[in-house]
Amino acid sequence: MGDVSGWGVVMVKEALSLKLHMRVADVLGMAILRGDYPAGSVLPPEMQLCEDLAISRTALREALRGLTAKGLIESRPKRGTQVRDQIHWNHLDADVLRWRIETTDTATYLEKMFALRRATEPEAAALAARNALPEDRTRLAADFQAMIDAGMDDAAWVAADLAFHRTIYLATRNEFFWPIGEMLAVSLKQMFSIAAQGSHRARAIAEHGDLCNAIIEGKPDLARAASLTLLGNAVSDVERVRTQGH
């Protein structure tokens, strides 16, 4: 049997390296989304970045590979690493979403998220009512119950609310809706955290209950209508909390 005494050291080093290149990707990704490096601009040379960030070339290259995979940058011979236009970015990627949230003003971010939800969520609800499997209905009912059980615990409420809406997208049984549900599970946390501060929770429970029942009972038109009602009031709730604090 071979000597395994050094495996632990190797694994720790690999873990530290992984965390380092992820941190480097965070720094560069945030800088790109913040506009420090606009589309068409070239990132500083490798040696300069390594020196500025106090990292190895290995960690930097791993970070750059990750950003390339997300569509943010591309390497060109004799031109260096260039930032790509936003149309090429993977905006559904969890890291890109997180960087977007952290670098965009709240009002603009919320406006875009509500536009996406209005475009997708009512139809997702209708499809869920039509296609949900028994286990989907069970999970949705459990998510709704968790919202009720959360009471005035904002963190528990937000977690249950996120799970509820993610389950709706999964229950469409349409794999093209699933990535949207996964993306919203990341991007809606800020929106739901704002909404959780309001005094409208009893009404929100009733509206989520109507939506839950319509999906479980297999009524697409009612599910679509319930989703539209919920979204319409959610826009007003979030705006009121942001401007008035309740």
mmCIF file of C-alpha atoms in Angstrom:
data_model
loop_
_atom_site.group_PDB
_atom_site.id
_atom_site.type_symbol
_atom_site.label_atom_id
_atom_site.label_comp_id
_atom_site.label_asym_id
_atom_site.label_seq_id
_atom_site.Cartn_x
_atom_site.Cartn_y
_atom_site.Cartn_z
ATOM 1 C CA MET A 1 0.000 0.000 0.000
ATOM 2 C CA GLY A 2 1.309 3.468 -0.848
ATOM 3 C CA ASP A 3 2.201 6.174 1.653
ATOM 4 C CA VAL A 4 -0.901 8.319 2.285
ATOM 5 C CA SER A 5 0.580 10.449 5.037
ATOM 6 C CA GLY A 6 0.812 13.466 2.744
ATOM 7 C CA TRP A 7 -2.764 13.276 1.418
ATOM 8 C CA GLY A 8 -4.155 15.518 4.125
ATOM 9 C CA VAL A 9 -1.629 18.240 3.342
ATOM 10 C CA VAL A 10 -2.371 17.989 -0.377
ATOM 11 C CA MET A 11 -6.133 18.201 0.213
ATOM 12 C CA VAL A 12 -5.766 21.249 2.473
ATOM 13 C CA LYS A 13 -3.576 22.976 -0.102
ATOM 14 C CA GLU A 14 -6.097 22.215 -2.844
ATOM 15 C CA ALA A 15 -8.953 23.532 -0.703
ATOM 16 C CA LEU A 16 -7.053 26.733 0.074
ATOM 17 C CA SER A 17 -6.213 27.164 -3.611
ATOM 18 C CA LEU A 18 -9.865 26.650 -4.556
ATOM 19 C CA LYS A 19 -11.007 29.266 -2.077
ATOM 20 C CA LEU A 20 -8.316 31.660 -3.259
ATOM 21 C CA HIS A 21 -9.192 31.525 -6.939
ATOM 22 C CA MET A 22 -12.871 31.916 -6.065
ATOM 23 C CA ARG A 23 -12.030 35.017 -4.034
ATOM 24 C CA VAL A 24 -9.978 36.368 -6.928
ATOM 25 C CA ALA A 25 -12.884 35.708 -9.322
ATOM 26 C CA ASP A 26 -15.117 37.623 -6.903
ATOM 27 C CA VAL A 27 -12.811 40.647 -6.930
ATOM 28 C CA LEU A 28 -12.470 40.716 -10.716
ATOM 29 C CA GLY A 29 -16.107 39.848 -11.381
ATOM 30 C CA MET A 30 -17.312 42.636 -9.116
ATOM 31 C CA ALA A 31 -14.918 45.081 -10.792
ATOM 32 C CA ILE A 32 -16.248 44.138 -14.232
ATOM 33 C CA LEU A 33 -19.906 44.441 -13.256
ATOM 34 C CA ARG A 34 -19.195 47.688 -11.417
ATOM 35 C CA GLY A 35 -17.862 49.109 -14.673
ATOM 36 C CA ASP A 36 -14.221 49.418 -13.641
ATOM 37 C CA TYR A 37 -13.408 47.439 -16.790
ATOM 38 C CA PRO A 38 -16.024 48.286 -19.440
ATOM 39 C CA ALA A 39 -16.801 46.111 -22.449
ATOM 40 C CA GLY A 40 -13.900 46.029 -24.872
ATOM 41 C CA SER A 41 -11.319 47.016 -22.277
ATOM 42 C CA VAL A 42 -8.334 44.814 -21.528
ATOM 43 C CA LEU A 43 -7.511 43.569 -18.037
ATOM 44 C CA PRO A 44 -4.072 44.413 -16.661
ATOM 45 C CA PRO A 45 -1.293 41.934 -17.539
ATOM 46 C CA GLU A 46 -1.033 38.756 -15.473
ATOM 47 C CA MET A 47 2.068 39.846 -13.633
ATOM 48 C CA GLN A 48 0.470 43.136 -12.596
ATOM 49 C CA LEU A 49 -2.707 41.408 -11.393
ATOM 50 C CA CYS A 50 -0.673 38.861 -9.445
ATOM 51 C CA GLU A 51 1.258 41.651 -7.796
ATOM 52 C CA ASP A 52 -1.793 43.847 -7.124
ATOM 53 C CA LEU A 53 -3.791 40.945 -5.656
ATOM 54 C CA ALA A 54 -0.816 39.216 -3.984
ATOM 55 C CA ILE A 55 -1.633 35.879 -5.605
ATOM 56 C CA SER A 56 0.075 33.214 -7.676
ATOM 57 C CA ARG A 57 -0.313 32.908 -11.443
ATOM 58 C CA THR A 58 -2.013 29.553 -10.876
ATOM 59 C CA ALA A 59 -4.765 31.126 -8.742
ATOM 60 C CA LEU A 60 -5.178 33.980 -11.208
ATOM 61 C CA ARG A 61 -5.478 31.682 -14.207
ATOM 62 C CA GLU A 62 -8.059 29.531 -12.423
ATOM 63 C CA ALA A 63 -10.073 32.684 -11.667
ATOM 64 C CA LEU A 64 -9.808 33.879 -15.267
ATOM 65 C CA ARG A 65 -10.956 30.483 -16.536
ATOM 66 C CA GLY A 66 -14.021 30.782 -14.327
ATOM 67 C CA LEU A 67 -14.823 34.271 -15.618
ATOM 68 C CA THR A 68 -14.335 33.048 -19.185
ATOM 69 C CA ALA A 69 -16.825 30.233 -18.596
ATOM 70 C CA LYS A 70 -19.350 32.806 -17.348
ATOM 71 C CA GLY A 71 -18.922 34.772 -20.577
ATOM 72 C CA LEU A 72 -17.430 37.878 -18.946
ATOM 73 C CA ILE A 73 -14.013 37.795 -20.580
ATOM 74 C CA GLU A 74 -12.113 36.240 -23.455
ATOM 75 C CA SER A 75 -8.413 35.901 -24.225
ATOM 76 C CA ARG A 76 -7.190 37.127 -27.580
ATOM 77 C CA PRO A 77 -3.726 36.578 -29.029
ATOM 78 C CA LYS A 78 -1.531 39.669 -28.748
ATOM 79 C CA ARG A 79 -4.434 41.613 -27.171
ATOM 80 C CA GLY A 80 -4.635 40.086 -23.717
ATOM 81 C CA THR A 81 -7.764 39.333 -21.699
ATOM 82 C CA GLN A 82 -10.656 41.451 -22.920
ATOM 83 C CA VAL A 83 -13.996 42.152 -21.236
ATOM 84 C CA ARG A 84 -16.928 41.001 -23.373
ATOM 85 C CA ASP A 85 -20.151 42.853 -24.015
ATOM 86 C CA GLN A 86 -22.950 42.095 -21.540
ATOM 87 C CA ILE A 87 -24.965 40.275 -24.216
ATOM 88 C CA HIS A 88 -22.447 37.428 -23.898
ATOM 89 C CA TRP A 89 -22.585 37.153 -20.097
ATOM 90 C CA ASN A 90 -24.363 34.261 -18.401
ATOM 91 C CA HIS A 91 -26.783 36.396 -16.408
ATOM 92 C CA LEU A 92 -28.386 33.294 -14.866
ATOM 93 C CA ASP A 93 -25.102 32.212 -13.273
ATOM 94 C CA ALA A 94 -25.306 32.391 -9.467
ATOM 95 C CA ASP A 95 -22.063 34.370 -9.130
ATOM 96 C CA VAL A 96 -22.968 36.829 -11.884
ATOM 97 C CA LEU A 97 -26.341 37.336 -10.218
ATOM 98 C CA ARG A 98 -24.715 37.958 -6.861
ATOM 99 C CA TRP A 99 -22.285 40.458 -8.369
ATOM 100 C CA ARG A 100 -25.172 42.165 -10.143
ATOM 101 C CA ILE A 101 -27.101 42.482 -6.892
ATOM 102 C CA GLU A 102 -24.095 43.953 -5.102
ATOM 103 C CA THR A 103 -23.221 46.462 -7.835
ATOM 104 C CA THR A 104 -26.660 47.652 -8.994
ATOM 105 C CA ASP A 105 -28.734 50.238 -7.172
ATOM 106 C CA THR A 106 -31.674 48.636 -5.388
ATOM 107 C CA ALA A 107 -34.442 50.411 -7.328
ATOM 108 C CA THR A 108 -33.067 49.327 -10.733
ATOM 109 C CA TYR A 109 -32.451 45.790 -9.522
ATOM 110 C CA LEU A 110 -35.992 45.419 -8.141
ATOM 111 C CA GLU A 111 -37.554 46.856 -11.296
ATOM 112 C CA LYS A 112 -35.753 44.322 -13.473
ATOM 113 C CA MET A 113 -36.535 41.409 -11.166
ATOM 114 C CA PHE A 114 -40.234 42.265 -11.065
ATOM 115 C CA ALA A 115 -40.268 42.542 -14.870
ATOM 116 C CA LEU A 116 -38.786 39.045 -15.108
ATOM 117 C CA ARG A 117 -41.225 37.637 -12.571
ATOM 118 C CA ARG A 118 -44.241 39.157 -14.352
ATOM 119 C CA ALA A 119 -43.034 37.656 -17.624
ATOM 120 C CA THR A 120 -42.477 34.137 -16.280
ATOM 121 C CA GLU A 121 -44.155 33.417 -12.965
ATOM 122 C CA PRO A 122 -47.865 33.473 -13.948
ATOM 123 C CA GLU A 123 -47.204 31.005 -16.778
ATOM 124 C CA ALA A 124 -45.001 28.894 -14.505
ATOM 125 C CA ALA A 125 -47.900 28.744 -12.045
ATOM 126 C CA ALA A 126 -50.325 27.700 -14.795
ATOM 127 C CA LEU A 127 -47.938 25.007 -16.035
ATOM 128 C CA ALA A 128 -47.408 23.784 -12.478
ATOM 129 C CA ALA A 129 -51.169 23.442 -12.029
ATOM 130 C CA ARG A 130 -51.300 21.417 -15.227
ATOM 131 C CA ASN A 131 -48.173 19.284 -14.855
ATOM 132 C CA ALA A 132 -47.260 18.992 -11.166
ATOM 133 C CA LEU A 133 -46.568 15.480 -9.910
ATOM 134 C CA PRO A 134 -47.945 14.332 -6.535
ATOM 135 C CA GLU A 135 -44.560 14.953 -4.919
ATOM 136 C CA ASP A 136 -44.532 18.508 -6.312
ATOM 137 C CA ARG A 137 -47.913 19.206 -4.743
ATOM 138 C CA THR A 138 -46.730 17.753 -1.446
ATOM 139 C CA ARG A 139 -43.584 19.902 -1.507
ATOM 140 C CA LEU A 140 -45.539 23.059 -2.382
ATOM 141 C CA ALA A 141 -47.988 22.452 0.469
ATOM 142 C CA ALA A 142 -45.053 21.941 2.845
ATOM 143 C CA ASP A 143 -43.417 25.172 1.647
ATOM 144 C CA PHE A 144 -46.653 27.068 2.208
ATOM 145 C CA GLN A 145 -47.032 25.580 5.684
ATOM 146 C CA ALA A 146 -43.471 26.693 6.452
ATOM 147 C CA MET A 147 -44.493 30.245 5.549
ATOM 148 C CA ILE A 148 -47.363 30.036 8.020
ATOM 149 C CA ASP A 149 -45.144 28.485 10.698
ATOM 150 C CA ALA A 150 -42.551 31.246 10.252
ATOM 151 C CA GLY A 151 -44.826 33.668 12.075
ATOM 152 C CA MET A 152 -42.937 36.937 12.513
ATOM 153 C CA ASP A 153 -39.505 35.355 12.036
ATOM 154 C CA ASP A 154 -38.313 37.273 8.972
ATOM 155 C CA ALA A 155 -35.437 34.901 8.136
ATOM 156 C CA ALA A 156 -37.680 31.828 8.299
ATOM 157 C CA TRP A 157 -40.350 33.613 6.255
ATOM 158 C CA VAL A 158 -37.890 34.549 3.501
ATOM 159 C CA ALA A 159 -36.470 31.006 3.344
ATOM 160 C CA ALA A 160 -39.947 29.479 3.081
ATOM 161 C CA ASP A 161 -41.087 32.063 0.520
ATOM 162 C CA LEU A 162 -38.047 31.390 -1.672
ATOM 163 C CA ALA A 163 -38.638 27.630 -1.444
ATOM 164 C CA PHE A 164 -42.317 28.083 -2.354
ATOM 165 C CA HIS A 165 -41.569 29.990 -5.564
ATOM 166 C CA ARG A 166 -38.704 27.682 -6.525
ATOM 167 C CA THR A 167 -41.034 24.710 -6.177
ATOM 168 C CA ILE A 168 -43.521 26.310 -8.576
ATOM 169 C CA TYR A 169 -40.872 26.462 -11.309
ATOM 170 C CA LEU A 170 -39.794 22.878 -10.652
ATOM 171 C CA ALA A 171 -43.430 21.755 -10.719
ATOM 172 C CA THR A 172 -43.828 22.991 -14.304
ATOM 173 C CA ARG A 173 -42.043 19.778 -15.287
ATOM 174 C CA ASN A 174 -40.498 21.889 -18.041
ATOM 175 C CA GLU A 175 -36.707 21.821 -17.816
ATOM 176 C CA PHE A 176 -36.434 25.215 -19.522
ATOM 177 C CA PHE A 177 -38.234 26.814 -16.573
ATOM 178 C CA TRP A 178 -36.024 25.131 -13.971
ATOM 179 C CA PRO A 179 -32.958 27.392 -14.440
ATOM 180 C CA ILE A 180 -35.206 30.433 -13.969
ATOM 181 C CA GLY A 181 -36.439 29.005 -10.685
ATOM 182 C CA GLU A 182 -32.877 28.326 -9.541
ATOM 183 C CA MET A 183 -31.814 31.827 -10.538
ATOM 184 C CA LEU A 184 -34.742 33.406 -8.716
ATOM 185 C CA ALA A 185 -33.872 31.423 -5.587
ATOM 186 C CA VAL A 186 -30.661 33.484 -5.531
ATOM 187 C CA SER A 187 -31.870 36.816 -6.878
ATOM 188 C CA LEU A 188 -35.144 37.132 -4.966
ATOM 189 C CA LYS A 189 -33.579 36.888 -1.525
ATOM 190 C CA GLN A 190 -32.978 40.633 -1.373
ATOM 191 C CA MET A 191 -36.471 41.406 -2.672
ATOM 192 C CA PHE A 192 -38.147 39.062 -0.191
ATOM 193 C CA SER A 193 -35.993 40.366 2.659
ATOM 194 C CA ILE A 194 -37.284 43.877 1.940
ATOM 195 C CA ALA A 195 -40.886 42.699 1.656
ATOM 196 C CA ALA A 196 -40.636 40.705 4.898
ATOM 197 C CA GLN A 197 -40.255 43.943 6.828
ATOM 198 C CA GLY A 198 -43.767 45.125 5.937
ATOM 199 C CA SER A 199 -47.064 44.765 7.775
ATOM 200 C CA HIS A 200 -48.819 42.909 4.957
ATOM 201 C CA ARG A 201 -47.927 39.344 5.970
ATOM 202 C CA ALA A 202 -51.488 38.173 6.672
ATOM 203 C CA ARG A 203 -52.590 39.233 3.204
ATOM 204 C CA ALA A 204 -49.502 37.660 1.654
ATOM 205 C CA ILE A 205 -50.304 34.376 3.405
ATOM 206 C CA ALA A 206 -53.816 34.433 1.955
ATOM 207 C CA GLU A 207 -52.511 35.181 -1.553
ATOM 208 C CA HIS A 208 -49.893 32.426 -1.386
ATOM 209 C CA GLY A 209 -52.605 30.104 -0.098
ATOM 210 C CA ASP A 210 -54.817 30.882 -3.104
ATOM 211 C CA LEU A 211 -51.920 30.197 -5.447
ATOM 212 C CA CYS A 212 -50.974 27.001 -3.624
ATOM 213 C CA ASN A 213 -54.530 25.676 -3.720
ATOM 214 C CA ALA A 214 -54.983 26.484 -7.415
ATOM 215 C CA ILE A 215 -51.841 24.544 -8.308
ATOM 216 C CA ILE A 216 -52.615 21.597 -6.053
ATOM 217 C CA GLU A 217 -56.179 21.406 -7.403
ATOM 218 C CA GLY A 218 -54.915 21.498 -10.997
ATOM 219 C CA LYS A 219 -56.582 24.775 -12.043
ATOM 220 C CA PRO A 220 -54.235 26.587 -14.470
ATOM 221 C CA ASP A 221 -56.374 29.684 -15.037
ATOM 222 C CA LEU A 222 -56.867 30.238 -11.320
ATOM 223 C CA ALA A 223 -53.162 29.673 -10.689
ATOM 224 C CA ARG A 224 -52.222 32.249 -13.318
ATOM 225 C CA ALA A 225 -54.688 34.778 -11.901
ATOM 226 C CA ALA A 226 -53.523 34.153 -8.332
ATOM 227 C CA SER A 227 -49.906 34.665 -9.372
ATOM 228 C CA LEU A 228 -50.729 37.951 -11.095
ATOM 229 C CA THR A 229 -52.571 39.180 -8.007
ATOM 230 C CA LEU A 230 -49.674 38.213 -5.751
ATOM 231 C CA LEU A 231 -47.119 39.927 -7.997
ATOM 232 C CA GLY A 232 -49.191 43.084 -8.341
ATOM 233 C CA ASN A 233 -49.438 43.505 -4.586
ATOM 234 C CA ALA A 234 -45.802 42.521 -4.057
ATOM 235 C CA VAL A 235 -44.654 45.454 -6.203
ATOM 236 C CA SER A 236 -46.648 47.854 -4.041
ATOM 237 C CA ASP A 237 -45.503 46.196 -0.808
ATOM 238 C CA VAL A 238 -41.805 46.409 -1.642
ATOM 239 C CA GLU A 239 -42.049 50.007 -2.820
ATOM 240 C CA ARG A 240 -43.968 51.011 0.314
ATOM 241 C CA VAL A 241 -41.447 49.349 2.625
ATOM 242 C CA ARG A 242 -38.554 51.001 0.786
ATOM 243 C CA THR A 243 -40.053 54.489 0.910
ATOM 244 C CA GLN A 244 -42.084 54.445 4.120
ATOM 245 C CA GLY A 245 -40.568 51.633 6.152
ATOM 246 C CA HIS A 246 -43.756 49.604 6.736
#
